[in-house]
PDB file of C-alpha atoms in Angstrom:
ATOM      1  CA  MET A  22      28.771  77.324 -41.449  1.00  0.00           C
ATOM      2  CA  LYS A  23      25.861  79.056 -38.890  1.00  0.00           C
ATOM      3  CA  LYS A  24      25.582  77.337 -35.861  1.00  0.00           C
ATOM      4  CA  ILE A  25      23.017  77.868 -32.710  1.00  0.00           C
ATOM      5  CA  LEU A  26      22.993  76.949 -30.103  1.00  0.00           C
ATOM      6  CA  PHE A  27      20.984  73.983 -28.602  1.00  0.00           C
ATOM      7  CA  GLY A  28      19.319  73.049 -25.016  1.00  0.00           C
ATOM      8  CA  ILE A  29      20.162  69.556 -23.504  1.00  0.00           C
ATOM      9  CA  LEU A  30      19.994  67.281 -20.653  1.00  0.00           C
ATOM     10  CA  ILE A  31      22.323  63.781 -20.005  1.00  0.00           C
ATOM     11  CA  GLY A  32      19.827  61.934 -17.802  1.00  0.00           C
ATOM     12  CA  GLY A  33      18.501  57.768 -17.843  1.00  0.00           C
ATOM     13  CA  VAL A  34      17.281  57.237 -21.526  1.00  0.00           C
ATOM     14  CA  LEU A  35      14.057  56.820 -22.841  1.00  0.00           C
ATOM     15  CA  SER A  36      12.696  56.254 -26.284  1.00  0.00           C
ATOM     16  CA  THR A  37      10.635  58.478 -28.138  1.00  0.00           C
ATOM     17  CA  LEU A  38       8.354  55.866 -30.370  1.00  0.00           C
ATOM     18  CA  PHE A  39       7.332  54.656 -26.382  1.00  0.00           C
ATOM     19  CA  PHE A  40       6.293  57.969 -24.705  1.00  0.00           C
ATOM     20  CA  SER A  41       4.853  60.017 -27.783  1.00  0.00           C
ATOM     21  CA  SER A  42       1.491  58.432 -26.899  1.00  0.00           C
ATOM     22  CA  LEU A  43       2.599  59.002 -23.753  1.00  0.00           C
ATOM     23  CA  PHE A  44       3.443  63.298 -23.414  1.00  0.00           C
ATOM     24  CA  SER A  45       1.125  66.319 -23.657  1.00  0.00           C
ATOM     25  CA  LEU A  46       1.390  69.862 -23.090  1.00  0.00           C
ATOM     26  CA  ASN A  47       0.959  70.679 -19.990  1.00  0.00           C
ATOM     27  CA  THR A  48       4.180  69.732 -17.905  1.00  0.00           C
ATOM     28  CA  TYR A  49       7.367  71.881 -17.858  1.00  0.00           C
ATOM     29  CA  THR A  50      10.705  70.146 -18.050  1.00  0.00           C
ATOM     30  CA  LYS A  51      14.017  72.804 -18.398  1.00  0.00           C
ATOM     31  CA  VAL A  52      17.107  72.354 -20.839  1.00  0.00           C
ATOM     32  CA  GLU A  53      19.947  73.502 -18.633  1.00  0.00           C
ATOM     33  CA  GLU A  54      22.693  72.591 -21.110  1.00  0.00           C
ATOM     34  CA  GLY A  55      24.008  73.800 -25.167  1.00  0.00           C
ATOM     35  CA  GLU A  56      25.040  72.000 -27.684  1.00  0.00           C
ATOM     36  CA  LEU A  57      25.946  73.457 -30.931  1.00  0.00           C
ATOM     37  CA  ILE A  58      24.118  72.305 -34.295  1.00  0.00           C
ATOM     38  CA  GLU A  59      23.647  72.817 -37.980  1.00  0.00           C
ATOM     39  CA  ALA A  60      21.256  75.847 -39.409  1.00  0.00           C
ATOM     40  CA  GLU A  61      19.239  73.981 -41.128  1.00  0.00           C
ATOM     41  CA  GLU A  62      18.365  71.610 -38.690  1.00  0.00           C
ATOM     42  CA  ARG A  63      16.251  74.079 -37.167  1.00  0.00           C
ATOM     43  CA  GLU A  64      12.550  73.634 -39.091  1.00  0.00           C
ATOM     44  CA  ILE A  65      13.175  69.980 -37.260  1.00  0.00           C
ATOM     45  CA  ILE A  66      13.205  70.986 -33.556  1.00  0.00           C
ATOM     46  CA  GLU A  67      11.371  73.590 -34.139  1.00  0.00           C
ATOM     47  CA  ALA A  68       8.755  70.787 -35.461  1.00  0.00           C
ATOM     48  CA  GLU A  69       9.183  68.906 -32.636  1.00  0.00           C
ATOM     49  CA  GLU A  70       8.168  71.443 -30.464  1.00  0.00           C
ATOM     50  CA  ARG A  71      11.959  72.050 -29.406  1.00  0.00           C
ATOM     51  CA  GLU A  72      12.935  75.783 -27.698  1.00  0.00           C
ATOM     52  CA  ILE A  73      16.255  76.671 -28.957  1.00  0.00           C
ATOM     53  CA  ILE A  74      18.167  79.032 -27.594  1.00  0.00           C
ATOM     54  CA  GLU A  75      20.103  81.617 -29.892  1.00  0.00           C
ATOM     55  CA  ALA A  76      24.276  81.278 -29.006  1.00  0.00           C
ATOM     56  CA  GLU A  77      26.479  83.671 -27.574  1.00  0.00           C
ATOM     57  CA  ASP A  78      30.246  82.683 -27.594  1.00  0.00           C
ATOM     58  CA  GLY A  79      30.010  79.104 -27.531  1.00  0.00           C
ATOM     59  CA  GLU A  80      28.579  79.314 -24.507  1.00  0.00           C
ATOM     60  CA  SER A  81      25.159  77.718 -23.251  1.00  0.00           C
ATOM     61  CA  LYS A  82      23.056  81.171 -21.961  1.00  0.00           C
ATOM     62  CA  GLY A  83      19.550  80.925 -19.813  1.00  0.00           C
ATOM     63  CA  VAL A  84      16.678  78.344 -18.631  1.00  0.00           C
ATOM     64  CA  LYS A  85      14.454  77.096 -21.648  1.00  0.00           C
ATOM     65  CA  GLU A  86      11.624  74.987 -20.619  1.00  0.00           C
ATOM     66  CA  ARG A  87       9.235  72.243 -22.468  1.00  0.00           C
ATOM     67  CA  PRO A  88       6.043  71.686 -21.246  1.00  0.00           C
ATOM     68  CA  VAL A  89       5.643  67.745 -20.745  1.00  0.00           C
ATOM     69  CA  ASN A  90       2.381  65.661 -19.337  1.00  0.00           C
ATOM     70  CA  LEU A  91       2.892  62.047 -18.772  1.00  0.00           C
ATOM     71  CA  LEU A  92       0.195  59.398 -19.030  1.00  0.00           C
ATOM     72  CA  ILE A  93       0.723  55.273 -17.962  1.00  0.00           C
ATOM     73  CA  ASN A  94      -2.238  53.337 -18.900  1.00  0.00           C
ATOM     74  CA  GLY A  95      -4.231  56.424 -19.481  1.00  0.00           C
ATOM     75  CA  ASN A  96      -3.703  57.973 -16.092  1.00  0.00           C
ATOM     76  CA  ILE A  97      -1.583  61.114 -15.739  1.00  0.00           C
ATOM     77  CA  ILE A  98       0.587  60.457 -13.047  1.00  0.00           C
ATOM     78  CA  ASP A  99       1.651  63.279 -10.400  1.00  0.00           C
ATOM     79  CA  TYR A 100       5.319  63.859 -10.599  1.00  0.00           C
ATOM     80  CA  PRO A 101       7.217  65.014  -7.464  1.00  0.00           C
ATOM     81  CA  ASP A 102       9.161  68.236  -6.160  1.00  0.00           C
ATOM     82  CA  ASN A 103      12.074  67.447  -7.138  1.00  0.00           C
ATOM     83  CA  ILE A 104      11.313  65.793 -10.953  1.00  0.00           C
ATOM     84  CA  LYS A 105      11.077  66.806 -14.913  1.00  0.00           C
ATOM     85  CA  PRO A 106      10.944  64.817 -17.105  1.00  0.00           C
ATOM     86  CA  LEU A 107      14.085  65.495 -19.459  1.00  0.00           C
ATOM     87  CA  PHE A 108      13.804  66.036 -23.183  1.00  0.00           C
ATOM     88  CA  TYR A 109      17.235  66.295 -25.574  1.00  0.00           C
ATOM     89  CA  ASN A 110      17.943  64.475 -29.089  1.00  0.00           C
ATOM     90  CA  SER A 111      15.067  62.738 -29.829  1.00  0.00           C
ATOM     91  CA  GLN A 112      14.136  61.148 -26.462  1.00  0.00           C
ATOM     92  CA  TYR A 113      12.961  61.202 -22.676  1.00  0.00           C
ATOM     93  CA  TYR A 114      15.016  60.607 -19.452  1.00  0.00           C
ATOM     94  CA  LEU A 115      13.156  59.937 -16.915  1.00  0.00           C
ATOM     95  CA  PRO A 116      14.971  59.292 -13.544  1.00  0.00           C
ATOM     96  CA  VAL A 117      14.351  55.415 -13.349  1.00  0.00           C
ATOM     97  CA  GLN A 118      12.695  54.532 -10.056  1.00  0.00           C
ATOM     98  CA  PHE A 119      10.634  58.018 -10.756  1.00  0.00           C
ATOM     99  CA  LEU A 120       9.677  56.046 -13.629  1.00  0.00           C
ATOM    100  CA  SER A 121       9.799  52.424 -12.521  1.00  0.00           C
ATOM    101  CA  GLU A 122       7.617  52.635  -9.636  1.00  0.00           C
ATOM    102  CA  ASN A 123       5.122  53.464 -11.083  1.00  0.00           C
ATOM    103  CA  LEU A 124       4.728  50.747 -13.740  1.00  0.00           C
ATOM    104  CA  ASP A 125       4.843  48.817 -10.394  1.00  0.00           C
ATOM    105  CA  ALA A 126       7.969  47.340 -10.929  1.00  0.00           C
ATOM    106  CA  GLY A 127      10.380  47.579  -7.690  1.00  0.00           C
ATOM    107  CA  VAL A 128      14.652  48.976  -7.399  1.00  0.00           C
ATOM    108  CA  ILE A 129      17.606  48.796  -6.043  1.00  0.00           C
ATOM    109  CA  TYR A 130      20.986  49.192  -5.455  1.00  0.00           C
ATOM    110  CA  SER A 131      23.323  46.253  -5.027  1.00  0.00           C
ATOM    111  CA  ASN A 132      26.436  47.407  -3.660  1.00  0.00           C
ATOM    112  CA  ASN A 133      28.630  44.486  -3.549  1.00  0.00           C
ATOM    113  CA  THR A 134      27.929  43.450  -7.101  1.00  0.00           C
ATOM    114  CA  ASN A 135      27.178  47.850  -8.511  1.00  0.00           C
ATOM    115  CA  GLU A 136      24.168  46.899 -10.219  1.00  0.00           C
ATOM    116  CA  LEU A 137      20.824  48.329 -10.484  1.00  0.00           C
ATOM    117  CA  ILE A 138      18.521  45.707 -10.601  1.00  0.00           C
ATOM    118  CA  ILE A 139      14.347  46.642 -11.142  1.00  0.00           C
ATOM    119  CA  MET A 140      12.107  43.171 -10.315  1.00  0.00           C
ATOM    120  CA  SER A 141       8.134  43.873 -11.686  1.00  0.00           C
ATOM    121  CA  LYS A 142       6.481  43.142  -8.554  1.00  0.00           C
ATOM    122  CA  PRO A 143       5.217  39.232  -8.621  1.00  0.00           C
ATOM    123  CA  ASN A 144       1.852  38.745 -10.973  1.00  0.00           C
ATOM    124  CA  ASN A 145       0.758  35.206  -8.917  1.00  0.00           C
ATOM    125  CA  THR A 146      -1.200  33.449  -6.414  1.00  0.00           C
ATOM    126  CA  ASP A 147       1.680  32.622  -3.836  1.00  0.00           C
ATOM    127  CA  LEU A 148       1.801  35.127  -1.430  1.00  0.00           C
ATOM    128  CA  ALA A 149       5.407  33.915   0.142  1.00  0.00           C
ATOM    129  CA  GLU A 150       6.943  35.628  -2.653  1.00  0.00           C
ATOM    130  CA  ILE A 151       4.834  38.317  -2.600  1.00  0.00           C
ATOM    131  CA  LYS A 152       6.166  38.854   0.442  1.00  0.00           C
ATOM    132  CA  VAL A 153       9.391  38.934  -0.070  1.00  0.00           C
ATOM    133  CA  TRP A 154       9.664  40.878  -3.294  1.00  0.00           C
ATOM    134  CA  GLU A 155       6.934  43.951  -0.713  1.00  0.00           C
ATOM    135  CA  ILE A 156      10.148  43.145   2.068  1.00  0.00           C
ATOM    136  CA  LYS A 157      13.266  43.784  -1.054  1.00  0.00           C
ATOM    137  CA  TYR A 158      11.764  46.889  -3.334  1.00  0.00           C
ATOM    138  CA  LEU A 159       9.903  48.731  -0.780  1.00  0.00           C
ATOM    139  CA  MET A 160      10.935  48.658   3.118  1.00  0.00           C
ATOM    140  CA  LYS A 161      12.867  51.449   3.423  1.00  0.00           C
ATOM    141  CA  VAL A 162      15.775  52.095   6.443  1.00  0.00           C
ATOM    142  CA  GLY A 163      13.746  54.653   8.299  1.00  0.00           C
ATOM    143  CA  TYR A 164      10.650  53.522   7.651  1.00  0.00           C
ATOM    144  CA  SER A 165       7.625  53.189  11.121  1.00  0.00           C
ATOM    145  CA  LYS A 166       7.570  49.969  12.742  1.00  0.00           C
ATOM    146  CA  GLU A 167       3.604  50.613  11.983  1.00  0.00           C
ATOM    147  CA  TYR A 168       5.007  50.612   8.483  1.00  0.00           C
ATOM    148  CA  ILE A 169       6.085  46.762   8.925  1.00  0.00           C
ATOM    149  CA  ILE A 170       3.128  45.244   9.664  1.00  0.00           C
ATOM    150  CA  GLU A 171       0.518  47.403   8.032  1.00  0.00           C
ATOM    151  CA  LEU A 172       3.419  45.780   5.037  1.00  0.00           C
ATOM    152  CA  LEU A 173       3.026  41.975   5.785  1.00  0.00           C
ATOM    153  CA  GLY A 174      -0.868  41.527   7.560  1.00  0.00           C
ATOM    154  CA  GLU A 175       0.368  40.307  10.766  1.00  0.00           C
ATOM    155  CA  GLU A 176       2.950  40.851  13.872  1.00  0.00           C
ATOM    156  CA  PRO A 177       6.027  39.420  13.554  1.00  0.00           C
ATOM    157  CA  SER A 178       6.634  35.904  15.204  1.00  0.00           C
ATOM    158  CA  LEU A 179       9.429  36.006  17.435  1.00  0.00           C
ATOM    159  CA  VAL A 180      10.852  39.491  18.627  1.00  0.00           C
ATOM    160  CA  PHE A 181      14.140  40.098  20.928  1.00  0.00           C
ATOM    161  CA  SER A 182      16.420  42.024  22.216  1.00  0.00           C
ATOM    162  CA  ASP A 183      19.627  42.947  20.499  1.00  0.00           C
ATOM    163  CA  ASP A 184      21.887  45.602  19.993  1.00  0.00           C
ATOM    164  CA  GLU A 185      23.656  44.757  16.857  1.00  0.00           C
ATOM    165  CA  ASP A 186      24.309  47.100  14.227  1.00  0.00           C
ATOM    166  CA  ASN A 187      22.943  49.428  17.874  1.00  0.00           C
ATOM    167  CA  SER A 188      19.117  48.431  16.883  1.00  0.00           C
ATOM    168  CA  ASP A 189      16.693  48.389  20.187  1.00  0.00           C
ATOM    169  CA  THR A 190      15.073  45.356  19.006  1.00  0.00           C
ATOM    170  CA  VAL A 191      15.100  42.681  16.141  1.00  0.00           C
ATOM    171  CA  TRP A 192      11.553  42.145  15.063  1.00  0.00           C
ATOM    172  CA  ARG A 193      11.860  38.402  13.168  1.00  0.00           C
ATOM    173  CA  TYR A 194       8.957  36.800  10.521  1.00  0.00           C
ATOM    174  CA  ASP A 195       8.644  33.273   9.615  1.00  0.00           C
ATOM    175  CA  ILE A 196       6.821  33.799   5.618  1.00  0.00           C
ATOM    176  CA  GLY A 197       4.800  30.478   4.503  1.00  0.00           C
ATOM    177  CA  ALA A 198       5.954  28.354   7.234  1.00  0.00           C
ATOM    178  CA  ILE A 199       3.980  24.942   7.758  1.00  0.00           C
ATOM    179  CA  SER A 200       1.770  24.511  10.523  1.00  0.00           C
ATOM    180  CA  GLY A 201       3.919  23.998  13.770  1.00  0.00           C
ATOM    181  CA  TYR A 202       7.103  25.178  12.501  1.00  0.00           C
ATOM    182  CA  GLU A 203       9.598  26.146  16.061  1.00  0.00           C
ATOM    183  CA  PHE A 204      12.559  27.867  16.108  1.00  0.00           C
ATOM    184  CA  GLU A 205      14.045  29.785  18.669  1.00  0.00           C
ATOM    185  CA  GLU A 206      17.344  30.943  18.188  1.00  0.00           C
ATOM    186  CA  LYS A 207      17.842  34.706  18.847  1.00  0.00           C
ATOM    187  CA  SER A 208      19.323  35.793  16.508  1.00  0.00           C
ATOM    188  CA  ARG A 209      20.098  37.216  13.535  1.00  0.00           C
ATOM    189  CA  THR A 210      20.741  33.826  11.025  1.00  0.00           C
ATOM    190  CA  ALA A 211      18.618  32.804   8.886  1.00  0.00           C
ATOM    191  CA  ASP A 212      17.120  28.445   9.835  1.00  0.00           C
ATOM    192  CA  ILE A 213      19.022  27.496   7.016  1.00  0.00           C
ATOM    193  CA  GLU A 214      17.822  23.932   6.701  1.00  0.00           C
ATOM    194  CA  SER A 215      13.831  24.237   6.989  1.00  0.00           C
ATOM    195  CA  LEU A 216      14.621  26.852   4.147  1.00  0.00           C
ATOM    196  CA  GLU A 217      16.123  23.906   2.187  1.00  0.00           C
ATOM    197  CA  LYS A 218      13.012  21.231   2.898  1.00  0.00           C
ATOM    198  CA  GLY A 219      10.630  23.674   1.971  1.00  0.00           C
ATOM    199  CA  ASP A 220       9.288  24.189   6.185  1.00  0.00           C
ATOM    200  CA  ILE A 221       9.377  27.799   5.809  1.00  0.00           C
ATOM    201  CA  LYS A 222       9.555  29.836   2.480  1.00  0.00           C
ATOM    202  CA  ALA A 223      11.004  32.884   3.649  1.00  0.00           C
ATOM    203  CA  GLN A 224      12.521  34.923   7.243  1.00  0.00           C
ATOM    204  CA  LEU A 225      12.553  38.231   7.571  1.00  0.00           C
ATOM    205  CA  TYR A 226      14.982  39.382  10.956  1.00  0.00           C
ATOM    206  CA  ILE A 227      13.962  43.695  11.630  1.00  0.00           C
ATOM    207  CA  GLY A 228      16.473  45.344  13.864  1.00  0.00           C
ATOM    208  CA  LEU A 229      14.792  48.192  14.527  1.00  0.00           C
ATOM    209  CA  LYS A 230      15.926  51.120  16.551  1.00  0.00           C
ATOM    210  CA  GLU A 231      14.191  54.061  18.189  1.00  0.00           C
ATOM    211  CA  ASP A 232      11.016  52.240  16.467  1.00  0.00           C
ATOM    212  CA  LYS A 233      11.880  53.116  13.179  1.00  0.00           C
ATOM    213  CA  ILE A 234      14.155  50.275  10.643  1.00  0.00           C
ATOM    214  CA  ASN A 235      17.056  50.185  11.416  1.00  0.00           C
ATOM    215  CA  SER A 236      18.350  46.741   9.257  1.00  0.00           C
ATOM    216  CA  ILE A 237      16.901  43.680   7.349  1.00  0.00           C
ATOM    217  CA  PHE A 238      17.741  40.226   6.465  1.00  0.00           C
ATOM    218  CA  VAL A 239      15.831  38.593   4.306  1.00  0.00           C
ATOM    219  CA  ALA A 240      17.089  34.645   3.504  1.00  0.00           C
ATOM    220  CA  ASN A 241      14.484  32.670   0.950  1.00  0.00           C
ATOM    221  CA  LYS A 242      13.879  30.028  -1.571  1.00  0.00           C
ATOM    222  CA  SER A 243      13.217  30.729  -4.704  1.00  0.00           C
ATOM    223  CA  GLY A 244      11.330  29.106  -7.576  1.00  0.00           C
ATOM    224  CA  GLU A 245      14.688  26.894  -8.559  1.00  0.00           C
ATOM    225  CA  ASN A 246      15.138  25.930  -5.336  1.00  0.00           C
ATOM    226  CA  LYS A 247      17.963  28.147  -4.946  1.00  0.00           C
ATOM    227  CA  ILE A 248      18.341  30.768  -1.735  1.00  0.00           C
ATOM    228  CA  TYR A 249      18.909  33.850  -1.278  1.00  0.00           C
ATOM    229  CA  LEU A 250      20.624  36.322   1.295  1.00  0.00           C
ATOM    230  CA  HIS A 251      19.352  39.755   1.087  1.00  0.00           C
ATOM    231  CA  TYR A 252      20.749  42.829   3.852  1.00  0.00           C
ATOM    232  CA  VAL A 253      19.724  47.218   4.157  1.00  0.00           C
ATOM    233  CA  PHE A 254      22.094  48.180   6.298  1.00  0.00           C
ATOM    234  CA  PRO A 255      22.254  50.685   8.800  1.00  0.00           C
ATOM    235  CA  ASP A 256      22.738  53.564   6.085  1.00  0.00           C
ATOM    236  CA  GLY A 257      20.958  51.911   3.458  1.00  0.00           C
ATOM    237  CA  SER A 258      23.024  50.387   1.214  1.00  0.00           C
ATOM    238  CA  ILE A 259      22.597  46.789  -0.065  1.00  0.00           C
ATOM    239  CA  SER A 260      24.156  43.754  -0.057  1.00  0.00           C
ATOM    240  CA  GLY A 261      23.439  40.175  -0.404  1.00  0.00           C
ATOM    241  CA  GLY A 262      23.345  37.454  -3.386  1.00  0.00           C
ATOM    242  CA  LEU A 263      22.343  33.969  -3.246  1.00  0.00           C
ATOM    243  CA  TYR A 264      23.241  31.095  -0.441  1.00  0.00           C
ATOM    244  CA  GLU A 265      25.753  29.024  -1.398  1.00  0.00           C
TER     245      GLU A 265
END
């Protein structure tokens, strides 16, 4: 039976059902790899507006492009230069981080648990919970100190010198603290006792090097009255988990 080569790409899978109402034909996606398909599938493939690359010695030849535009809730989303939507086997592929961030969710990869974590931004009015989400999912190594103040909306509670992990200085933020709260410890040690009592909702330490974020450590109390630790190291790797 005659074979036809049709382009594919490997990536994260997003269902056609979800995206069928989101895409229109303007922006292009590349098809770089190939697989053999039965000749009678040509009509179905062409009906789906996919392009077919004829086989040559059983190998993929050339590159074809398919126009696709992305809309979320009626708004056209611009693609960065290094991102294109991919289509294979009746499904669309987009980078998890790009799509999540455009759906108002954050993405991090935890090295110690080998997990890709996607978390929606809290939609409640607890400002401390929202700040903790912003710290974990928006704050990155290399961002400026001005970004920190803009994101958190305030100056740090305490500034001290600390050359651990080659940082020049450390900024501490006491998030959701009660009136009169004090903690004079000038080291990156979370005030676990006050977190447990509810005197503060979260405590953040940011190591700065040449006025840019070098490391991040935040301890916070969850709605289940559990304390979680979150570390971001100078190389950008992430660790942490439940405090026990």
